[in-house]
Short mmCIF file of C-alpha atoms and ligand atoms in Angstrom, two decimals:
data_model
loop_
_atom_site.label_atom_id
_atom_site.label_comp_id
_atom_site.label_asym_id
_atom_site.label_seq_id
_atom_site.Cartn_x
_atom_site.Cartn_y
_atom_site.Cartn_z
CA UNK A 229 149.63 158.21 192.56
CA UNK A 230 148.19 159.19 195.77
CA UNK A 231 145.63 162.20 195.41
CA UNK A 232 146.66 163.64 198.85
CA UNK A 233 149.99 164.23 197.36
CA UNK A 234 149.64 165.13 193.76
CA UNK A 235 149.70 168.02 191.54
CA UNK A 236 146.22 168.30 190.09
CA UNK A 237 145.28 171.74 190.23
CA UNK A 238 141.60 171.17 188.84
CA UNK A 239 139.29 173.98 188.88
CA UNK A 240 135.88 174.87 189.96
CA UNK A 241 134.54 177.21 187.64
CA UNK A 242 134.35 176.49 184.10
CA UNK A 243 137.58 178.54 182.43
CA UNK A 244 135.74 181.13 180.01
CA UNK A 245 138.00 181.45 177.53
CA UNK A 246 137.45 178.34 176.31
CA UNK A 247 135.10 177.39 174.00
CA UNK A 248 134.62 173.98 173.29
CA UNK A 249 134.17 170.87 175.67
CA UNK A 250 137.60 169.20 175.78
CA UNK A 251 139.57 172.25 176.43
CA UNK A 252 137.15 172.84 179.54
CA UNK A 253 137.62 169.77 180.56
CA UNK A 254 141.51 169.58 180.04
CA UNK A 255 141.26 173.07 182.31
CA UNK A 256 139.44 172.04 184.71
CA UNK A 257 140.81 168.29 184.89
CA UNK A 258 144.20 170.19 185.36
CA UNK A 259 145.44 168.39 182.51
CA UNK A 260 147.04 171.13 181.12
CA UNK A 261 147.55 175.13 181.55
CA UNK A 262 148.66 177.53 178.88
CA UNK A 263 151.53 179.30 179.23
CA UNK A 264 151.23 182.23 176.52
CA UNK A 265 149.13 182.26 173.17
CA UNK A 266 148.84 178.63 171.53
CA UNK A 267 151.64 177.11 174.04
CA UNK A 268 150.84 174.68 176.93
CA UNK A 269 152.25 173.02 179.95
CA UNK A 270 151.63 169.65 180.22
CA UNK A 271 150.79 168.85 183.87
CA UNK A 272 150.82 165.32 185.35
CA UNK A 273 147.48 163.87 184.52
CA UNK A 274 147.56 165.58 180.56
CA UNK A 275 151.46 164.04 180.98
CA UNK A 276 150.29 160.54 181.21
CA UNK A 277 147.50 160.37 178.49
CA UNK A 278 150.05 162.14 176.29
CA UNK A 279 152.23 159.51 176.48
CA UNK A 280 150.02 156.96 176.51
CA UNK A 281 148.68 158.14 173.09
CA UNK A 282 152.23 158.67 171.64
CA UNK A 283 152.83 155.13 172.82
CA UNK A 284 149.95 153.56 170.37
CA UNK A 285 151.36 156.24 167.47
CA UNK A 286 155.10 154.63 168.10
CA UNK A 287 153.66 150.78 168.18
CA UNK A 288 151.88 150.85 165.19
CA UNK A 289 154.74 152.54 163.41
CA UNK A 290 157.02 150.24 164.61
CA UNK A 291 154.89 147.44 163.29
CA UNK A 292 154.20 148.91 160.14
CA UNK A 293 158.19 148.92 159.49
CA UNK A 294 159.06 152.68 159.99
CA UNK A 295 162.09 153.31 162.51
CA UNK A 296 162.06 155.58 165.11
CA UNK A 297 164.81 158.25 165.25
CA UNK A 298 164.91 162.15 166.95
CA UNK A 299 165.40 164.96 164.75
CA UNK A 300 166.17 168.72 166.42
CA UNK A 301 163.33 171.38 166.73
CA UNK A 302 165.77 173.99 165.64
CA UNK A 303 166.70 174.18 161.79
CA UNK A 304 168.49 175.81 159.29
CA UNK A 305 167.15 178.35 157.31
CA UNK A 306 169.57 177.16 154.45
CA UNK A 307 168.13 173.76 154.27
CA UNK A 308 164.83 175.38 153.43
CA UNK A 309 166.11 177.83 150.99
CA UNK A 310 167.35 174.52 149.16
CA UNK A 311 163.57 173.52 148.70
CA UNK A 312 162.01 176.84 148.14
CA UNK A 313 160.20 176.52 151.27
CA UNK A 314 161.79 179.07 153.12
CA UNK A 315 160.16 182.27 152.18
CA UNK A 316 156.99 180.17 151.05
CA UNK A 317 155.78 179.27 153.91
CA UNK A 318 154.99 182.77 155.34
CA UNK A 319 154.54 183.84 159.04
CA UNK A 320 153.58 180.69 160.23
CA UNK A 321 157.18 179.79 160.26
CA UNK A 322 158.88 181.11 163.77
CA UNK A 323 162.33 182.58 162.52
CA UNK A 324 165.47 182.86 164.82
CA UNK A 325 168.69 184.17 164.78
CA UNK A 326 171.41 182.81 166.89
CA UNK A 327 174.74 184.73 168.32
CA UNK A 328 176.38 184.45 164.80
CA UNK A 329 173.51 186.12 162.88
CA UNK A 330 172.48 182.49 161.56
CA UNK A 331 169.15 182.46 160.43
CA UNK A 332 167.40 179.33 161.89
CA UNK A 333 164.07 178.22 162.40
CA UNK A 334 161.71 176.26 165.36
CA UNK A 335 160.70 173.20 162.76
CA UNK A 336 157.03 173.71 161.58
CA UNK A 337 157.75 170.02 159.85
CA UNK A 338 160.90 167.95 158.57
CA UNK A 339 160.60 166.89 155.11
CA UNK A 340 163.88 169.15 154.13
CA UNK A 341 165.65 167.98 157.44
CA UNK A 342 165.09 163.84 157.13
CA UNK A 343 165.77 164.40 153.07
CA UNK A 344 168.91 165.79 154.16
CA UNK A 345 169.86 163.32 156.58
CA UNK A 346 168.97 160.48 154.53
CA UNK A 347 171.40 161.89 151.93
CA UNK A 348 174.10 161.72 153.77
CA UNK A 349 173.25 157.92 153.92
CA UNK A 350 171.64 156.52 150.87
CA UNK A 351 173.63 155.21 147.80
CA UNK A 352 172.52 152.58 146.62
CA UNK A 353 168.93 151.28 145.53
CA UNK A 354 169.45 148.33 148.27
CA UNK A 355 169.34 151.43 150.56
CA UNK A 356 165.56 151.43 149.92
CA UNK A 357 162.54 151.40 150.68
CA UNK A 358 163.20 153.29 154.20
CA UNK A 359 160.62 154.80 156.52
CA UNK A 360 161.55 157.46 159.18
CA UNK A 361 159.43 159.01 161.75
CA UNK A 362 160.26 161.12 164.76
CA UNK A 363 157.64 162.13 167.44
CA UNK A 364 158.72 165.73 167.66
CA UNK A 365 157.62 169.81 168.81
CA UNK A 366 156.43 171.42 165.80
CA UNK A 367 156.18 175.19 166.24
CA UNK A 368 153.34 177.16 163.61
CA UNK A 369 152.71 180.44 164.18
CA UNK A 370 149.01 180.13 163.92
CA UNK A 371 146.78 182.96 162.98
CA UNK A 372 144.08 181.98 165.25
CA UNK A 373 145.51 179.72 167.92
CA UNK A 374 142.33 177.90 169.50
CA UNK A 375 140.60 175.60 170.81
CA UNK A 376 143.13 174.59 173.58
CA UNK A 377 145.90 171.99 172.29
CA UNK A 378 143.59 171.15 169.29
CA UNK A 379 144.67 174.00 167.61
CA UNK A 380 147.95 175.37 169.55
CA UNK A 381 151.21 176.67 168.12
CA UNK A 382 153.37 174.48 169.91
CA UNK A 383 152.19 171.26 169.34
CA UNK A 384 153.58 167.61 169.44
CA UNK A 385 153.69 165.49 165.86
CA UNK A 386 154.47 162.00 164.67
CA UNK A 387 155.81 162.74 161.62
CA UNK A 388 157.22 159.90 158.98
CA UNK A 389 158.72 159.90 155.95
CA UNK A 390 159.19 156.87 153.13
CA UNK A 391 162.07 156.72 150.61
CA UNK A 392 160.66 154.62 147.44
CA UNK A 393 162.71 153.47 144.30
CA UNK A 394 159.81 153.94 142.13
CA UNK A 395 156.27 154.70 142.65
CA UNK A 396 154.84 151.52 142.99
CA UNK A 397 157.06 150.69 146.06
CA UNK A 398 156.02 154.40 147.31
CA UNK A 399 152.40 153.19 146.77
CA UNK A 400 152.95 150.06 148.73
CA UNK A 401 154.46 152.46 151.58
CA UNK A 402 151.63 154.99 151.84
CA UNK A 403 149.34 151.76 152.20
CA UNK A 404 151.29 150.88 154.94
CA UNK A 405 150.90 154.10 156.65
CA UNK A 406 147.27 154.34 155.55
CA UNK A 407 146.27 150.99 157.45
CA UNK A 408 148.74 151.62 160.08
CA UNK A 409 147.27 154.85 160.90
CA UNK A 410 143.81 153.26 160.86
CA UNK A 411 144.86 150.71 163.27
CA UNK A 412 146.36 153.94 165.55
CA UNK A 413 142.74 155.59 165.68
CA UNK A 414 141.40 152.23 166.36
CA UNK A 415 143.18 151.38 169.44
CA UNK A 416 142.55 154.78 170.93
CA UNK A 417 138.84 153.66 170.46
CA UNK A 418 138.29 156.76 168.08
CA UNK A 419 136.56 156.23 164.13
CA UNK A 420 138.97 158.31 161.95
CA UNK A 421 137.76 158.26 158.78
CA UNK A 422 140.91 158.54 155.69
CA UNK A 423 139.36 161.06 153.18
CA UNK A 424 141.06 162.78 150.01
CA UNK A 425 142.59 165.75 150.57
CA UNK A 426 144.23 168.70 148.98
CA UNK A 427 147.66 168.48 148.75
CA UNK A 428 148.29 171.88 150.51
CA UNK A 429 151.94 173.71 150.77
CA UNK A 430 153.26 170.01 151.24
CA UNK A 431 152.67 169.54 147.27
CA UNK A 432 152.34 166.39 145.34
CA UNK A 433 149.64 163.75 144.19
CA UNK A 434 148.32 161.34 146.56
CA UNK A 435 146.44 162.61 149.93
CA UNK A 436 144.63 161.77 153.06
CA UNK A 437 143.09 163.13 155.63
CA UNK A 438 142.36 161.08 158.63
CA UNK A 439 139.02 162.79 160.14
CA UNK A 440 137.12 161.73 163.68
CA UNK A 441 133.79 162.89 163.44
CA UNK A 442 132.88 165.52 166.29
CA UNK A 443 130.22 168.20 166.57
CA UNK A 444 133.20 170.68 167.37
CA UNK A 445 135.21 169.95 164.27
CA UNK A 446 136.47 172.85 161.98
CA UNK A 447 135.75 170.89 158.57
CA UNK A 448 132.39 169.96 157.31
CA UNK A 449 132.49 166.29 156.14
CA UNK A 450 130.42 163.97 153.80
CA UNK A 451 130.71 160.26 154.22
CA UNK A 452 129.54 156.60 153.19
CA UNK A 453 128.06 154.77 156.51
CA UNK A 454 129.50 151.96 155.89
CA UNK A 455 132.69 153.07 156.73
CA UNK A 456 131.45 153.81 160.19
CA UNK A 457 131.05 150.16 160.54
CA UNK A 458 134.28 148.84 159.54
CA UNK A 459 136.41 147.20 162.39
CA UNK A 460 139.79 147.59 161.32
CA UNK A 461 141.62 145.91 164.36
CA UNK A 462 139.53 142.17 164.25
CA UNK A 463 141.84 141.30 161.51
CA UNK A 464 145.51 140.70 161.93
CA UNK A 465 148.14 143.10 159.35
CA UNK A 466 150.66 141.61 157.62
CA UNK A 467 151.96 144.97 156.41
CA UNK A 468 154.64 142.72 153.79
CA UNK A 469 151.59 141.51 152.37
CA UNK A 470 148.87 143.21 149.80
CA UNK A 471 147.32 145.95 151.69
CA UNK A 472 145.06 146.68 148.55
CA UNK A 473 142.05 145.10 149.95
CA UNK A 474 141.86 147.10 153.06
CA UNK A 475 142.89 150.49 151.32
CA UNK A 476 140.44 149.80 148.61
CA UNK A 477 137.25 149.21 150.78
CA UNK A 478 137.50 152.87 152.36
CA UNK A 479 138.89 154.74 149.32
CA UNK A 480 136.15 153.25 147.35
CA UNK A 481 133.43 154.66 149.47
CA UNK A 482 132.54 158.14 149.44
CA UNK A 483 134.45 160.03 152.15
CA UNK A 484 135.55 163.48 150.94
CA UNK A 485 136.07 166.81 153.21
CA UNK A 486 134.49 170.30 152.02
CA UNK A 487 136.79 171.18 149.90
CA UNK A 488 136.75 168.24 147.66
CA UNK A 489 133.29 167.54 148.37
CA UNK A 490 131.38 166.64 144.53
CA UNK A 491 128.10 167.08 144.54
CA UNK A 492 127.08 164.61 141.72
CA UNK A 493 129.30 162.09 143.24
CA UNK A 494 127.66 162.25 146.63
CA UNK A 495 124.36 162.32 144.76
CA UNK A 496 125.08 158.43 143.97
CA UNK A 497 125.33 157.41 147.61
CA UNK A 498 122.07 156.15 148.83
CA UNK A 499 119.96 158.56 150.91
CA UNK A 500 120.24 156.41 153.55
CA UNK A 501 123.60 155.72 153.69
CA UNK A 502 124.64 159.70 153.40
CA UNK A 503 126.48 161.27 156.52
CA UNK A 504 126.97 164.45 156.77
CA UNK A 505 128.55 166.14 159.83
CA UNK A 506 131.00 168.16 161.19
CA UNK A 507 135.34 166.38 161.68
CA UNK A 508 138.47 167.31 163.24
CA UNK A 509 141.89 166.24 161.23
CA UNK A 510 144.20 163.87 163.40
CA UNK A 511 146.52 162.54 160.59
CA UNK A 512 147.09 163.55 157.30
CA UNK A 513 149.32 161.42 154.81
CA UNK A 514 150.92 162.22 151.48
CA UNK A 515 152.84 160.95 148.11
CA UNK A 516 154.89 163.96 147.05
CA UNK A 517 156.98 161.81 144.72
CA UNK A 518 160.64 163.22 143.88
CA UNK A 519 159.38 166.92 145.40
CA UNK A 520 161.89 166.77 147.46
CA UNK A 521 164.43 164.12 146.71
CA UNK A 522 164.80 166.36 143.86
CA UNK A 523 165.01 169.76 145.31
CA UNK A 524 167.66 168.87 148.04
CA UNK A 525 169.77 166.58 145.32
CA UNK A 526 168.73 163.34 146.89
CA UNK A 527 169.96 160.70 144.28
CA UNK A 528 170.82 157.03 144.94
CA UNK A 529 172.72 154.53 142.35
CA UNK A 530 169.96 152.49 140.78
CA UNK A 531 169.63 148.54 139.92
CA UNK A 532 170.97 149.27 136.50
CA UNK A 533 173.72 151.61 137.65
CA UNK A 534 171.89 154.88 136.53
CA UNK A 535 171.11 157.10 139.11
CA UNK A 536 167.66 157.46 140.40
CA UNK A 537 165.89 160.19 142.17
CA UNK A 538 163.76 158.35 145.45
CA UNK A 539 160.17 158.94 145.73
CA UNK A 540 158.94 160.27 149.08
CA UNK A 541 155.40 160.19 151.05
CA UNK A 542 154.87 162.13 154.38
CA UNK A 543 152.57 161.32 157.18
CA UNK A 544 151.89 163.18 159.93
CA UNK A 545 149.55 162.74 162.86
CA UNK A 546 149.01 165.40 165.32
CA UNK A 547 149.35 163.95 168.94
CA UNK A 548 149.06 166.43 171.10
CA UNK A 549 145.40 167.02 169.40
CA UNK A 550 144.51 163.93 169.94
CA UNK A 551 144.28 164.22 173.12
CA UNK A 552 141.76 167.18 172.57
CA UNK A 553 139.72 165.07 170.06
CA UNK A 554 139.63 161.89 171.99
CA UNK A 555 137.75 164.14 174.95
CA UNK A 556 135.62 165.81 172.11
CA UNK A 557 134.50 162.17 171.27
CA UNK A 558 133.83 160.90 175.16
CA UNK A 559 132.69 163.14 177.70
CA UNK A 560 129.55 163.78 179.33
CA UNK A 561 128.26 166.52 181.63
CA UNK A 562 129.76 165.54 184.65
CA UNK A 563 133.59 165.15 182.97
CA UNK A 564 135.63 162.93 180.83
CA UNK A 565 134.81 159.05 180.09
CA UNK A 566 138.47 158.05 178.87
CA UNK A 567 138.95 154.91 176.58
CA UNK A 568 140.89 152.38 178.67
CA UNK A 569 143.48 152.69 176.29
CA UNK A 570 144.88 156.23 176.72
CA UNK A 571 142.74 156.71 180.17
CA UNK A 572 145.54 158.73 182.41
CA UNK A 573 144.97 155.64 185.31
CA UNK A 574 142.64 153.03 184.65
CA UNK A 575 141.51 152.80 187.72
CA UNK A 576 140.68 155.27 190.58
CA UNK A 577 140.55 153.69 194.22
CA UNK A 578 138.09 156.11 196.32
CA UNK A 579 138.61 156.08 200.20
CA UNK A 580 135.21 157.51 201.77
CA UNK A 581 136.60 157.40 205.27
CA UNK A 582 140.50 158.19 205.88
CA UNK A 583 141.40 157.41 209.17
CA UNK A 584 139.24 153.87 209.63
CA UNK A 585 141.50 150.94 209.55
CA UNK A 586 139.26 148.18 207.34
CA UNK A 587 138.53 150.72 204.90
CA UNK A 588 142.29 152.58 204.56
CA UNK A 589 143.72 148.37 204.84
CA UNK A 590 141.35 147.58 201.84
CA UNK A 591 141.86 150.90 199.72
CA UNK A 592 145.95 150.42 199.86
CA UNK A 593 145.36 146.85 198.86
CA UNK A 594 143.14 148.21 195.72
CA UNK A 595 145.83 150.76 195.23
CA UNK A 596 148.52 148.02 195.67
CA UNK A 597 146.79 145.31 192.93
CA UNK A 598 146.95 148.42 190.69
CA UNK A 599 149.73 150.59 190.86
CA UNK A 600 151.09 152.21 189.05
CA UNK A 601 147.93 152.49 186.74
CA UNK A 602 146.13 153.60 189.56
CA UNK A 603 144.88 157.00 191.58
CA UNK A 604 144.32 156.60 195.24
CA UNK A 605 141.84 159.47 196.51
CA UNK A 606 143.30 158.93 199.72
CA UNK A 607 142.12 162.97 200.55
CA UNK A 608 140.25 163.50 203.85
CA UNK A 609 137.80 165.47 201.57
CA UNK A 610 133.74 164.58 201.57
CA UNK A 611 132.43 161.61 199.32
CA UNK A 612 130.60 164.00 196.85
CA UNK A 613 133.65 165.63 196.06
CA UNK A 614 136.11 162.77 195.65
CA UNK A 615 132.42 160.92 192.87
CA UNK A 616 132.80 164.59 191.28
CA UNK A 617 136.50 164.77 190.46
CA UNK A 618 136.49 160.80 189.70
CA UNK A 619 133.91 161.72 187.02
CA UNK A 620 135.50 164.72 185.57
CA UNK A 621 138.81 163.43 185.67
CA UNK A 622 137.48 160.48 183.75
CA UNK A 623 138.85 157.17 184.96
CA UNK A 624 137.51 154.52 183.50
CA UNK A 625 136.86 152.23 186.78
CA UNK A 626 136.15 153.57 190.00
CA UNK A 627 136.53 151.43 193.30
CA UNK A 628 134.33 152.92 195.83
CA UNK A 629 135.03 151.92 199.72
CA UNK A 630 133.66 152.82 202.58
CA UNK A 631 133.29 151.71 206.01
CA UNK A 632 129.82 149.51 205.85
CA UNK A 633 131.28 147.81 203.00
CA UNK A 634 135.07 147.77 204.03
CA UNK A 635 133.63 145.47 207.34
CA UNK A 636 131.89 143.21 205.52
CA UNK A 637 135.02 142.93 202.67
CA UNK A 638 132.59 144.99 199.68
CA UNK A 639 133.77 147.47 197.46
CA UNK A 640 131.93 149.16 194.91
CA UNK A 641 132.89 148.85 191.50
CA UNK A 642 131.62 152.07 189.10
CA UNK A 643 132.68 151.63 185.19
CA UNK A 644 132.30 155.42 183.88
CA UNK A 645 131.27 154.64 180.30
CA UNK A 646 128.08 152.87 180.72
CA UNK A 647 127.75 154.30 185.17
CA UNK A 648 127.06 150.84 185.64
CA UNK A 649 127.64 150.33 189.52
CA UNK A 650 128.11 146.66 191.27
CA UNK A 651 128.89 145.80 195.15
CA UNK A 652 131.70 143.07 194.89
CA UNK A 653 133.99 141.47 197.16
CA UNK A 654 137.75 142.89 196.48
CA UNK A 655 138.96 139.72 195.24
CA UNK A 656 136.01 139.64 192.34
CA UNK A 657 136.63 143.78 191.63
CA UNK A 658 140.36 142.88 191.16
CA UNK A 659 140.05 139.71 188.87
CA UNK A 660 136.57 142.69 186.94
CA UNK A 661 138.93 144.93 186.11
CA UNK A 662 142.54 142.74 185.40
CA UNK A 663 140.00 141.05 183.20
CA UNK A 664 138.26 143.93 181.16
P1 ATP B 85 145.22 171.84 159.74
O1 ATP B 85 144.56 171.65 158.40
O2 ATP B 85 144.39 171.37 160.91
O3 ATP B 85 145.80 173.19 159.94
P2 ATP B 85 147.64 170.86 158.60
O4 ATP B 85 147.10 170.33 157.35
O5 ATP B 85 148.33 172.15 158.62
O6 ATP B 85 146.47 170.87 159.72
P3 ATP B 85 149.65 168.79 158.70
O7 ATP B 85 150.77 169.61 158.19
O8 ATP B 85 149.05 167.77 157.83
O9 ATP B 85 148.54 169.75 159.30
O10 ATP B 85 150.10 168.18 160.11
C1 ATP B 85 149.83 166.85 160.52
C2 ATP B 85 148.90 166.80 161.72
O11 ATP B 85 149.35 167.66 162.76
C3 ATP B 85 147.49 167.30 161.41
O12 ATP B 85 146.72 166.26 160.85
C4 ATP B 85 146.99 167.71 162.78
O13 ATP B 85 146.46 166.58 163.45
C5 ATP B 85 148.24 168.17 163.49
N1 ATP B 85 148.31 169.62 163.56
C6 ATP B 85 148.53 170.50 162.56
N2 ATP B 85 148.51 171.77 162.99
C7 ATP B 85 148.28 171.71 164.33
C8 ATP B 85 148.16 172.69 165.36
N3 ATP B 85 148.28 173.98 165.10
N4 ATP B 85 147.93 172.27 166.62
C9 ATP B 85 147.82 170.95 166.90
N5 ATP B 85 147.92 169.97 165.98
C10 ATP B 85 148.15 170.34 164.71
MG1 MG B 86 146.01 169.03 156.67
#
């Protein structure tokens, strides 16, 4: 994308209404702009990181066997009623009517719609297991929307849902989710940390919240170090295989939000191994057993032709929030340090002299080796502003050219992480970066 041409409305002064680092940055980035209470427009740059982040959700689903299908934002309020969900769930819920007096809803979640669905399908046990996610709007009416698109009312959700014969094969799925979701975090160069959880409106057994720890988070945490250390992605999956090993060295560590936070418990961790500090939630998983199946007459014809009533785990993780949380994890006074990973273009290519032929020949060729993962600050603008926005906007390599260096064939190469700066022939930049 060339800067002199795009639609990047960042901002100079730091929005006030906004309270917390990554939804000052996403302001003034011009990653995103609210539209009323809790609701946002993506704009180009908060677009492409989006995506980029919904990308990782849908590859490690894929991998970890769930199938990818596209449910409606707009329910029924009758499939709700059928799970006693519909006046349970309170205000959050956004109720509509449509032109017949039909009472429908904007989806706060899907468990009643994919149980449904799957009904229509499943009748036999060889029907099963199954695991169905959408990446989907949620609408919640949130008391206190906040916090940018951490805590919004509109908000995108990878959402996935496992049909079980019995509970040990729903076991076996909710591992799968568990490392898969670990793996997610991973990539996007974030620590979530899985910790029990209450069960909440969702209902059922079996729970985990999947926690990044940041000083902005709304839950205090307690955790084992050790699980700081783990590096989930320097060992391959095999998600047919047993996933016990991995699920058993974080869930027998102590990891536990406030609420189920045990004192004497966390008195057995060693001093020095004790963390205590503030998370945000990205993912949240659950085993809800026949909840549902039940309640919506979900039955399939078992092995020994009896029927049998599936069991069911949901797993949710919020993507749209991520994007807040990943800036709440890497930033810096001067702007965002994206991951390379979800980074909205890897690299930015900054002209310091439109209008001189070595140095506009050798930024298009920068431009060119990159594209379309690449910004071109091709702006007639002064230096100090095109460093400023490179740094706020966060890329994570910066090509610097300017006439002294453009005659000689030098660029300057600027990772943002680490600010590290080297003067390098193009040729050696290109191969720097293809190689990182
Ligand atoms: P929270 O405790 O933060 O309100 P929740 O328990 O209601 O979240 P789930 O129903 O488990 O959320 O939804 C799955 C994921 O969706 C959460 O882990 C979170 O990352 C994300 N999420 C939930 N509510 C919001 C929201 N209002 N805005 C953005 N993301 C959200
Ligand atoms: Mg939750």
């Amino acid at each position: 994308m060339r800067l002199s041409r795009a639609f990047l409305p960042t901002l100079k002064e730091t929005p006030a209404e906004a309270q917390i680092a990554s939804h000052r940055l996403m302001l003034r980035a011009g990653m995103v702009r609210q539209t009323s209470a809790g609701i946002y427009a993506w704009l180009p740059l908060g677009w492409r990181v989006l995506q980029k982040v919904e990308q990782i959700v849908r590859e490690e689903q894929d991998a970890a066997g769930a199938q990818e299908i596209l449910m409606p934002t707009i329910q029924t309020a009758d499939l709700w009623r059928q799970s006693g969900r519909y006046d349970a769930y309170g205000p959050e819920m956004l109720r509509l009517k449509d032109r017949h007096e039909r009472e429908m809803l904007f989806g706060p979640t899907n468990e009643e719609m994919v149980t449904d669905l799957f009904k229509g399908y499943a009748k036999s046990y060889r029907d099963l297991p199954r695991n169905l996610y959408h990446i989907q709007w949620k609408f919640r009416d949130e008391v206190r929307p906040r916090f940018g698109v951490m805590r919004g009312r509109e908000f995108l959700m990878k959402d996935a849902y496992s049909f079980d014969l019995d509970c040990t094969g729903a076991q076996k799925s909710y591992r799968q989710m568990f490392v898969a979701y670990l793996r997610t975090f991973a990539r996007m160069g974030l620590k979530a940390i899985p910790m029990q959880a209450d069960t909440g409106p969702i209902g059922g057994n079996l729970s985990h919240e999947f926690i990044i720890l940041a000083e902005t988070g709304e839950s205090q945490v307690y955790l084992h170090k050790d699980l700081l250390e783990f590096d989930v992605l320097s060992r391959p999956v095999d998600y047919d295989g047993d996933l016990s090993p991995i699920v058993d060295f974080w869930t027998s560590r102590y990891a536990a939000t406030d609420e189920k936070h045990d004192e004497a418990a966390w008195a057995q961790v060693p001093g020095e191994s004790q963390v205590s500090a503030r998370g945000i939630e990205v993912g949240h998983i659950f085993y809800f057993g026949t909840k549902y199946s039940a309640a919506m007459g979900l039955s399939v014809n078992g092995p020994e032709g009896k029927p049998v009533v599936p069991e069911m785990g949901s797993y949710g993780i919020g993507v749209s929030r991520l994007v807040g949380a990943i800036i709440e994890a890497n930033h810096d006074e001067a702007g965002i340090r994206w991951p390379d990973a979800v980074a909205p273009f890897k690299v930015a290519v900054l002209n310091l002299k439109k209008g001189d032929s070595a140095t506009d020949a050798l930024s298009e060729r920068l431009y060119a080796a990159f594209a379309p993962d690449a910004i071109y600050d091709d702006r007639e603008d002064r230096a100090g502003v095109k460093f400023a926005d490179a740094d706020l906007m966060g890329y994570p390599w910066q090509v610097v050219i300017g006439p002294r260096g453009a005659a000689a064939g030098k660029v300057e190469l600027k990772r943002r992480a680490t600010g590290e700066r080297e003067e390098l022939s193009v040729e050696d930049a290109i191969t720097r970066i293809k190689g990182a």
